[in-house]
Tab-separated table of C-alpha atoms and ligand atoms in Angstrom:
chain	number	residue	atom	x	y	z
X	1	MET	CA	27.004	-32.932	73.924
X	2	LYS	CA	27.897	-31.726	70.441
X	3	CYS	CA	25.945	-29.460	68.095
X	4	LYS	CA	24.087	-31.565	65.544
X	5	LYS	CA	24.907	-29.101	62.790
X	6	CYS	CA	28.563	-28.180	63.307
X	7	GLY	CA	29.949	-30.602	65.874
X	8	GLU	CA	31.073	-27.797	68.207
X	9	LYS	CA	30.157	-27.859	71.886
X	10	ALA	CA	26.354	-27.648	72.192
X	11	SER	CA	24.801	-25.070	74.494
X	12	VAL	CA	21.130	-26.126	74.262
X	13	ASN	CA	20.112	-29.745	74.652
X	14	MET	CA	16.559	-30.514	73.518
X	15	ARG	CA	15.859	-34.003	74.831
X	16	GLN	CA	12.347	-33.979	73.367
X	17	HIS	CA	13.819	-33.592	69.868
X	18	ARG	CA	16.885	-35.754	70.630
X	19	MET	CA	18.943	-32.848	69.391
X	20	ALA	CA	21.533	-30.453	70.780
X	21	LEU	CA	22.714	-27.231	69.159
X	22	CYS	CA	25.421	-24.642	69.719
X	23	ARG	CA	24.350	-21.064	70.398
X	24	ASP	CA	24.750	-19.871	66.817
X	25	HIS	CA	22.830	-22.753	65.314
X	26	PHE	CA	20.154	-22.537	68.003
X	27	ILE	CA	19.360	-18.882	67.261
X	28	GLU	CA	19.032	-19.785	63.582
X	29	TRP	CA	16.958	-22.912	64.261
X	30	ILE	CA	14.269	-21.042	66.259
X	31	PRO	CA	13.280	-18.608	63.453
X	32	GLU	CA	13.465	-21.425	60.859
X	33	GLN	CA	11.025	-23.471	62.900
X	34	THR	CA	8.814	-20.436	63.527
X	35	GLU	CA	8.633	-19.820	59.790
X	36	ARG	CA	7.588	-23.460	59.302
X	37	PHE	CA	4.790	-23.106	61.882
X	38	ILE	CA	3.592	-19.801	60.404
X	39	ARG	CA	3.245	-21.483	57.002
X	40	LYS	CA	1.897	-24.784	58.243
X	41	TYR	CA	-0.950	-23.151	60.146
X	42	ARG	CA	-1.346	-20.333	57.582
X	43	MET	CA	-0.973	-17.640	60.216
X	44	PHE	CA	-0.057	-14.649	58.042
X	45	THR	CA	2.046	-13.587	55.059
X	46	ARG	CA	4.765	-11.006	54.507
X	47	ASP	CA	2.212	-8.678	52.868
X	48	GLU	CA	0.139	-8.495	56.025
X	49	ARG	CA	0.509	-6.204	59.048
X	50	ILE	CA	0.981	-8.002	62.341
X	51	LEU	CA	0.392	-6.580	65.804
X	52	VAL	CA	2.494	-8.381	68.422
X	53	ALA	CA	1.143	-8.151	71.961
X	54	VAL	CA	4.285	-7.592	74.031
X	55	SER	CA	4.259	-7.950	77.792
X	56	GLY	CA	7.994	-7.472	78.439
X	57	GLY	CA	8.381	-11.197	79.136
X	58	LYS	CA	10.793	-13.487	77.290
X	59	ASP	CA	8.179	-15.067	75.024
X	60	SER	CA	6.542	-12.012	73.516
X	61	LEU	CA	9.818	-10.061	73.173
X	62	SER	CA	11.435	-13.077	71.513
X	63	LEU	CA	8.425	-13.426	69.237
X	64	TRP	CA	8.777	-9.821	68.137
X	65	ASP	CA	12.515	-10.322	67.602
X	66	ILE	CA	11.935	-13.485	65.531
X	67	LEU	CA	9.215	-11.972	63.328
X	68	VAL	CA	11.329	-8.926	62.592
X	69	ARG	CA	14.382	-11.117	61.831
X	70	LEU	CA	12.213	-13.131	59.441
X	71	GLY	CA	11.229	-9.942	57.622
X	72	TYR	CA	7.608	-9.731	58.747
X	73	ASN	CA	5.879	-6.394	59.125
X	74	ALA	CA	5.353	-6.490	62.900
X	75	ASP	CA	4.542	-3.639	65.292
X	76	GLY	CA	4.150	-4.013	69.064
X	77	LEU	CA	1.339	-3.355	71.508
X	78	TYR	CA	1.978	-2.903	75.215
X	79	LEU	CA	-0.966	-2.720	77.610
X	80	GLY	CA	-0.281	-0.867	80.865
X	81	LEU	CA	-2.179	-2.854	83.478
X	82	GLY	CA	-1.155	-0.790	86.499
X	83	ILE	CA	0.125	-3.725	88.534
X	84	ASP	CA	2.481	-1.515	90.529
X	85	ALA	CA	1.306	0.261	93.616
X	86	PRO	CA	0.528	-1.872	96.640
X	87	THR	CA	-3.213	-2.318	97.153
X	88	SER	CA	-4.978	-4.562	99.622
X	89	LEU	CA	-5.102	-7.044	96.746
X	90	SER	CA	-1.461	-6.989	95.922
X	91	ALA	CA	0.626	-7.573	99.000
X	92	GLY	CA	4.194	-7.874	97.831
X	93	SER	CA	3.755	-6.287	94.419
X	94	GLU	CA	5.613	-3.086	95.221
X	95	ILE	CA	8.130	-4.105	92.614
X	96	GLY	CA	6.450	-1.932	90.002
X	97	TYR	CA	5.760	-4.926	87.777
X	98	SER	CA	3.938	-2.950	85.066
X	99	GLU	CA	6.332	-0.003	85.131
X	100	GLU	CA	9.287	-2.301	84.753
X	101	SER	CA	7.733	-4.339	81.940
X	102	HIS	CA	6.820	-1.108	80.137
X	103	ARG	CA	10.377	0.192	80.429
X	104	ILE	CA	11.847	-3.053	79.074
X	105	THR	CA	9.387	-3.219	76.171
X	106	ALA	CA	9.903	0.430	75.228
X	107	GLU	CA	13.691	0.009	75.340
X	108	PHE	CA	13.519	-3.067	73.123
X	109	ALA	CA	11.421	-1.161	70.579
X	110	GLN	CA	13.742	1.819	70.654
X	111	LYS	CA	16.918	-0.222	70.363
X	112	ASN	CA	15.582	-2.057	67.338
X	113	GLY	CA	13.852	0.924	65.706
X	114	LEU	CA	10.401	-0.695	66.010
X	115	LYS	CA	6.984	0.846	66.384
X	116	LEU	CA	5.289	0.261	69.753
X	117	HIS	CA	1.714	1.242	70.618
X	118	VAL	CA	1.157	1.785	74.320
X	119	VAL	CA	-2.320	1.746	75.842
X	120	ASP	CA	-2.734	2.386	79.541
X	121	ILE	CA	-5.847	0.821	81.047
X	122	GLU	CA	-6.064	3.353	83.869
X	123	LYS	CA	-5.915	6.274	81.424
X	124	GLU	CA	-8.447	4.572	79.167
X	125	TYR	CA	-10.955	3.437	81.800
X	126	GLY	CA	-10.083	5.401	84.925
X	127	HIS	CA	-8.741	2.529	87.029
X	128	SER	CA	-5.855	0.079	87.034
X	129	ILE	CA	-6.521	-3.666	86.772
X	130	PRO	CA	-6.224	-4.373	90.535
X	131	VAL	CA	-8.673	-1.538	91.299
X	132	LEU	CA	-11.103	-2.547	88.530
X	133	SER	CA	-11.041	-6.057	89.896
X	134	GLN	CA	-11.755	-4.842	93.406
X	135	ILE	CA	-14.621	-2.512	92.572
X	136	SER	CA	-16.285	-4.835	90.082
X	137	HIS	CA	-16.221	-7.687	92.637
X	138	ARG	CA	-15.021	-10.156	90.034
X	139	GLY	CA	-12.371	-12.772	90.553
X	140	PHE	CA	-12.622	-13.671	94.241
X	141	GLY	CA	-9.881	-11.351	95.430
X	142	LYS	CA	-7.547	-12.066	92.479
X	143	PRO	CA	-7.411	-9.693	89.516
X	144	CYS	CA	-6.417	-12.385	86.991
X	145	SER	CA	-9.901	-12.867	85.550
X	146	VAL	CA	-10.529	-9.123	85.116
X	147	CYS	CA	-7.007	-8.833	83.729
X	148	GLY	CA	-7.540	-11.601	81.165
X	149	LEU	CA	-10.913	-10.217	80.154
X	150	THR	CA	-9.509	-6.705	79.758
X	151	LYS	CA	-6.433	-7.852	77.807
X	152	ARG	CA	-8.535	-9.861	75.343
X	153	HIS	CA	-11.001	-6.997	74.881
X	154	GLU	CA	-8.323	-4.350	74.407
X	155	MET	CA	-6.064	-6.414	72.138
X	156	ASN	CA	-9.011	-7.133	69.864
X	157	ARG	CA	-10.232	-3.555	69.886
X	158	ILE	CA	-6.820	-2.077	69.123
X	159	ALA	CA	-5.873	-4.618	66.433
X	160	ARG	CA	-9.132	-3.836	64.631
X	161	ASP	CA	-9.107	-0.067	65.198
X	162	LEU	CA	-5.584	0.184	63.820
X	163	GLY	CA	-6.323	-2.091	60.857
X	164	TYR	CA	-3.881	-4.940	61.588
X	165	ASP	CA	-4.399	-8.251	59.785
X	166	ALA	CA	-3.453	-10.437	62.730
X	167	LEU	CA	-2.769	-10.202	66.442
X	168	ALA	CA	0.149	-12.360	67.610
X	169	THR	CA	0.728	-13.417	71.221
X	170	GLY	CA	3.734	-15.101	72.798
X	171	HIS	CA	1.995	-18.218	74.140
X	172	ASN	CA	4.457	-21.118	74.174
X	173	LEU	CA	3.976	-24.884	74.329
X	174	ASP	CA	3.945	-24.928	78.141
X	175	ASP	CA	1.119	-22.344	78.139
X	176	GLU	CA	-0.866	-24.180	75.478
X	177	ALA	CA	-0.380	-27.624	77.007
X	178	ALA	CA	-1.476	-26.304	80.418
X	179	VAL	CA	-4.625	-24.754	78.932
X	180	LEU	CA	-5.326	-27.968	77.026
X	181	PHE	CA	-4.809	-29.983	80.212
X	182	GLY	CA	-7.330	-27.814	82.066
X	183	ASN	CA	-9.856	-27.884	79.234
X	184	THR	CA	-9.516	-31.648	78.990
X	185	LEU	CA	-9.890	-32.200	82.713
X	186	ASN	CA	-13.137	-30.264	82.469
X	187	TRP	CA	-14.066	-31.682	79.036
X	188	ASP	CA	-14.855	-28.158	78.024
X	189	ALA	CA	-15.889	-28.755	74.417
X	190	ASP	CA	-16.361	-25.093	73.533
X	191	TYR	CA	-12.879	-24.143	74.669
X	192	LEU	CA	-11.353	-27.253	73.106
X	193	LEU	CA	-12.943	-26.414	69.769
X	194	ARG	CA	-11.506	-22.926	69.864
X	195	GLN	CA	-8.009	-23.797	71.108
X	196	GLY	CA	-5.327	-23.793	68.445
X	197	PRO	CA	-2.467	-21.880	66.821
X	198	VAL	CA	-4.878	-19.724	64.776
X	199	LEU	CA	-8.272	-18.317	65.565
X	200	PRO	CA	-9.585	-17.041	62.235
X	201	GLU	CA	-10.963	-13.564	61.809
X	202	ALA	CA	-14.711	-13.373	62.324
X	203	GLU	CA	-17.291	-10.632	62.498
X	204	GLY	CA	-15.870	-8.131	64.993
X	205	LEU	CA	-12.964	-10.382	65.947
X	206	ALA	CA	-9.379	-9.987	64.776
X	207	ARG	CA	-7.406	-13.048	63.628
X	208	LYS	CA	-5.362	-14.353	66.594
X	209	VAL	CA	-2.162	-16.307	66.103
X	210	LYS	CA	0.383	-18.027	68.370
X	211	PRO	CA	3.575	-18.599	66.374
X	212	LEU	CA	5.512	-19.950	69.403
X	213	CYS	CA	2.948	-22.559	70.402
X	214	ARG	CA	5.277	-25.464	69.567
X	215	PHE	CA	8.318	-24.247	71.507
X	216	TYR	CA	9.008	-25.333	75.058
X	217	GLU	CA	9.226	-22.516	77.557
X	218	ARG	CA	12.866	-23.379	78.260
X	219	GLU	CA	13.643	-23.065	74.553
X	220	MET	CA	12.236	-19.542	74.602
X	221	THR	CA	14.269	-18.678	77.700
X	222	ALA	CA	17.394	-20.000	75.973
X	223	TYR	CA	16.571	-17.957	72.845
X	224	ALA	CA	16.027	-14.702	74.766
X	225	ILE	CA	19.304	-15.182	76.640
X	226	ALA	CA	21.266	-16.194	73.534
X	227	ARG	CA	19.966	-13.118	71.688
X	228	GLY	CA	20.799	-10.858	74.631
X	229	ILE	CA	17.185	-9.739	75.023
X	230	GLU	CA	16.511	-8.016	78.330
X	231	TYR	CA	13.187	-9.250	79.715
X	232	ILE	CA	11.267	-9.112	82.965
X	233	TYR	CA	12.113	-12.211	85.012
X	234	ASP	CA	9.394	-11.817	87.580
X	235	GLU	CA	6.052	-13.381	87.003
X	236	CYS	CA	3.054	-11.170	87.622
X	237	PRO	CA	2.790	-11.009	91.456
X	238	PHE	CA	-0.734	-12.416	91.225
X	239	ALA	CA	0.198	-15.455	89.154
X	240	GLU	CA	1.464	-17.454	92.108
X	241	GLY	CA	-0.818	-20.253	93.106
X	242	ALA	CA	-2.970	-19.953	90.012
X	243	THR	CA	-4.429	-23.179	88.659
X	244	GLN	CA	-2.458	-22.697	85.465
X	245	VAL	CA	0.791	-22.809	87.423
X	246	PHE	CA	-0.273	-26.069	89.038
X	247	TYR	CA	-1.048	-27.616	85.643
X	248	LYS	CA	2.336	-26.498	84.329
X	249	GLU	CA	4.128	-28.092	87.278
X	250	THR	CA	2.184	-31.313	86.810
X	251	LEU	CA	3.058	-31.468	83.117
X	252	ASN	CA	6.706	-30.722	83.901
X	253	ARG	CA	6.792	-33.683	86.244
X	254	LEU	CA	5.470	-35.890	83.457
X	255	GLU	CA	7.951	-34.375	81.015
X	256	ASN	CA	10.882	-35.131	83.327
X	257	THR	CA	10.215	-38.836	83.190
X	258	ARG	CA	8.986	-38.924	79.596
X	259	PRO	CA	10.669	-36.221	77.498
X	260	GLY	CA	8.403	-35.075	74.685
X	261	VAL	CA	5.126	-35.929	76.390
X	262	LYS	CA	4.009	-32.298	76.458
X	263	LEU	CA	4.639	-31.798	72.753
X	264	THR	CA	2.874	-35.046	71.849
X	265	PHE	CA	-0.100	-34.144	74.036
X	266	TYR	CA	-0.545	-30.841	72.203
X	267	LEU	CA	0.300	-31.969	68.661
X	268	ARG	CA	-1.876	-35.080	68.795
X	269	PHE	CA	-4.727	-32.869	69.964
X	270	LEU	CA	-4.262	-30.519	66.990
X	271	GLU	CA	-4.073	-33.455	64.574
X	272	ALA	CA	-7.112	-35.172	65.998
X	273	LYS	CA	-9.046	-31.927	65.880
X	274	GLN	CA	-8.031	-31.256	62.303
X	275	ASN	CA	-9.041	-34.761	61.254
X	276	GLY	CA	-12.407	-34.387	62.931
X	277	GLU	CA	-11.587	-37.241	65.324
X	278	LEU	CA	-12.397	-35.379	68.492
X	279	PHE	CA	-15.776	-33.819	68.083
X	280	VAL	CA	-18.362	-33.467	65.444
X	281	GLU	CA	-17.790	-29.826	64.566
X	282	LYS	CA	-20.920	-28.341	65.937
X	283	GLU	CA	-22.066	-25.006	64.670
X	284	THR	CA	-19.745	-22.592	66.382
X	285	ALA	CA	-21.068	-20.118	68.848
X	286	GLN	CA	-20.025	-17.325	66.522
X	287	THR	CA	-23.157	-17.677	64.465
X	288	HIS	CA	-25.063	-16.594	67.550
X	289	LEU	CA	-22.911	-13.598	68.424
X	290	HIS	CA	-24.406	-10.136	68.766
X	291	PRO	CA	-22.611	-6.805	68.928
X	292	CYS	CA	-22.331	-5.468	72.491
X	293	GLU	CA	-24.709	-2.542	73.008
X	294	LYS	CA	-21.889	-0.358	74.318
X	295	CYS	CA	-18.617	-1.188	72.610
X	296	GLY	CA	-19.843	-3.117	69.581
X	297	GLN	CA	-17.544	-6.105	70.088
X	298	PRO	CA	-19.183	-9.505	69.570
X	299	THR	CA	-20.733	-11.217	72.572
X	300	SER	CA	-22.808	-14.363	72.971
X	301	ALA	CA	-25.312	-12.880	75.411
X	302	PRO	CA	-27.685	-10.175	74.194
X	303	GLY	CA	-26.988	-6.753	75.731
X	304	LEU	CA	-23.553	-5.957	77.081
X	305	CYS	CA	-20.361	-7.983	76.593
X	306	SER	CA	-18.658	-9.292	79.728
X	307	PHE	CA	-16.027	-6.534	79.627
X	308	CYS	CA	-18.674	-3.779	79.558
X	309	ARG	CA	-20.658	-5.581	82.260
X	310	MET	CA	-17.520	-5.643	84.386
X	311	LEU	CA	-17.045	-1.887	83.800
X	312	GLU	CA	-20.669	-1.269	84.671
X	313	LYS	CA	-20.301	-3.147	87.940
X	314	ALA	CA	-17.280	-0.988	88.651
X	315	SER	CA	-19.342	2.084	87.648
X	316	VAL	CA	-16.859	3.099	84.966
X	317	PRO	CA	-18.358	4.668	81.829
X	318	SER	CA	-16.931	2.784	78.807
A	1	AMP	P1	-0.152	-14.138	79.810
A	1	AMP	O1	-1.617	-14.109	79.630
A	1	AMP	O2	0.372	-13.165	80.788
A	1	AMP	O3	0.407	-15.514	79.944
A	1	AMP	O4	0.440	-13.621	78.423
A	1	AMP	C1	0.205	-14.276	77.222
A	1	AMP	C2	0.535	-13.349	76.081
A	1	AMP	O5	-0.324	-12.210	76.129
A	1	AMP	C3	1.933	-12.785	76.106
A	1	AMP	O6	2.859	-13.653	75.497
A	1	AMP	C4	1.772	-11.508	75.336
A	1	AMP	O7	1.779	-11.773	73.949
A	1	AMP	C5	0.385	-11.052	75.735
A	1	AMP	N1	0.423	-10.083	76.864
A	1	AMP	C6	0.380	-10.358	78.188
A	1	AMP	N2	0.420	-9.234	78.924
A	1	AMP	C7	0.471	-8.207	78.042
A	1	AMP	C8	0.554	-6.776	78.165
A	1	AMP	N3	0.564	-6.168	79.361
A	1	AMP	N4	0.594	-6.041	77.031
A	1	AMP	C9	0.575	-6.641	75.818
A	1	AMP	N5	0.520	-7.966	75.651
A	1	AMP	C10	0.464	-8.742	76.731
A	2	FES	FE1	-2.872	-9.946	84.811
A	2	FES	FE2	-1.266	-10.942	86.512
A	2	FES	S1	-3.262	-10.430	86.860
A	2	FES	S2	-0.842	-10.299	84.499
A	3	ZN	ZN1	26.562	-25.503	65.709
A	4	ZN	ZN1	-18.810	-4.292	75.324
């Protein structure tokens, strides 16, 4: 295989695009494409301040790297989840997953002279994610739902408190296609209406953007390696067996026989949604949001938001 741009030996073959590139052209192509997506979906401009949620994984570190290379004003946010010490919930997680991802993220920031905000959930709320999950009795023995809830709540709170214009996450095409697959299997209209590369700012909610949503996971792995970015290889020890993983495997099987199917699935969805072909845009739930009595973030139920209810169940003052 030869590089489409220079004819040298290609190092990344993208069957779905019928294109192969050498290393040098590949690490130029990724930011060029990202810039296209940022403009196409009107994510943010160079005058705005972006907060990149960085987990220490290949996607979010690459995202930070790309935005900085493109000249965007992007700081990082790392949330310490405390997925380290073995608990009855976390057999086999003695690897110090959170400690290691913190170290990698902090080193990346330092090496590149970037600003990183670090917020530790245990320091903030008294307990790590696995413990919060246990004492709030949410999630049927798996902390992933408490973890997701907490991450969303904290990312939104911090982006707003610190006055950022947009919060960027490293979700890639494989993540987005898997979520879309799940939402479609359940015909979850509310989630389908909200899924997309940009979630606009609303009362109490920061603008959320996913600049990598059109890149395959393997493209992001190739980018991180080609750029020499050190990232945490291990998945979160709780991720194994999650439904999301099953959807990803299923889509990969489809992709193997029909290259490009994942991208088409996601892009056709976005197009259809934009053209109003999927649903009659019903009044969004946001018009019925109320501020949570404790933290002030918007919630659809009157009273406390689900994060504060979770804390209350765990008897943690928020
Ligand atoms: P996940 O939900 O683990 O698939 O992660 C999706 C995205 O959320 C990542 O690409 C990051 O942008 C962000 N993220 C996940 N974990 C963290 C963390 N501990 N701190 C900051 N951002 C995170
Ligand atoms: Fe949150 Fe695994 S449970 S990252
Ligand atoms: Zn080339
Ligand atoms: Zn609340």
